[in-house]
Amino acid sequence: MEARALWLLVVVLVLGSSSWAAAYQGLSTNLCEVPAKDRVDCGYPNITPEQCTGRGCCFDSSTHGVPWCFKPLQDTECRF
């Protein structure tokens, strides 16, 4: 039982420490590698990363002055 609990703790820590896991949930990371100047807005002001990825979009707040919630490379529409 202790080994199972330890394994679960390791999995939670690995997933929790990965910003990519939260930012690109359900999407391949290469689909979210959109140059900042080419990003197409997929959100609204103050959208959270969870709300953004729930719409099937990418979230990256590391660049100011561009959309943080944006469409992945293969998509042309956001899902609501």
XYZ file of C-alpha atoms in Angstrom:
80
model
C 0.000 0.000 0.000
C 2.855 2.403 0.802
C 4.448 1.813 -2.594
C 1.170 2.693 -4.318
C 0.839 5.901 -2.291
C 4.436 6.822 -3.076
C 3.875 6.180 -6.788
C 0.756 8.371 -6.746
C 2.686 11.156 -5.009
C 5.442 10.995 -7.646
C 2.915 11.190 -10.486
C 1.132 14.171 -8.884
C 4.397 16.019 -8.312
C 5.617 15.452 -11.857
C 2.370 16.618 -13.431
C 1.977 19.511 -11.012
C 5.479 20.811 -11.589
C 5.151 20.819 -15.347
C 3.861 24.144 -16.633
C 3.437 22.527 -20.051
C 0.952 20.030 -18.639
C -1.357 22.806 -17.482
C -0.775 25.240 -20.320
C -1.348 22.827 -23.173
C -3.754 20.309 -21.737
C -5.016 18.012 -24.472
C -2.871 19.610 -27.163
C 0.469 18.624 -28.569
C 3.037 21.222 -27.470
C 4.184 21.791 -31.062
C 0.646 22.907 -31.987
C 0.998 25.721 -29.459
C 4.385 26.921 -30.704
C 2.818 29.856 -32.522
C 5.072 32.902 -32.963
C 3.765 35.788 -30.836
C 3.143 37.990 -33.891
C 0.999 35.256 -35.507
C -1.257 34.457 -32.546
C -5.007 34.566 -33.167
C -6.956 35.484 -30.037
C -9.137 32.710 -28.652
C -10.120 34.150 -25.293
C -11.359 37.198 -23.500
C -9.900 39.546 -20.874
C -8.848 37.803 -17.648
C -9.376 34.272 -19.007
C -7.659 31.653 -16.868
C -5.359 28.975 -18.300
C -7.979 26.349 -17.426
C -10.762 28.240 -19.214
C -8.536 28.772 -22.235
C -7.464 25.152 -22.597
C -11.059 24.096 -21.956
C -11.929 25.945 -25.173
C -9.331 23.890 -27.050
C -6.867 26.782 -27.194
C -3.290 27.378 -26.074
C -2.282 29.574 -23.126
C 1.082 31.279 -22.774
C 1.408 34.411 -20.645
C 5.168 34.816 -21.064
C 4.937 37.495 -23.783
C 3.206 40.792 -23.019
C 1.251 42.712 -25.641
C -0.012 39.648 -27.531
C -2.934 37.275 -26.931
C -2.221 34.852 -24.092
C -5.086 32.560 -25.082
C -4.667 31.755 -28.755
C -5.654 29.240 -31.407
C -3.355 26.268 -31.987
C -1.702 25.901 -35.372
C -4.183 23.433 -36.893
C -7.395 25.062 -35.615
C -9.309 27.867 -37.247
C -12.112 28.032 -34.658
C -12.323 27.882 -30.873
C -14.618 25.364 -29.242
C -17.091 26.668 -26.677
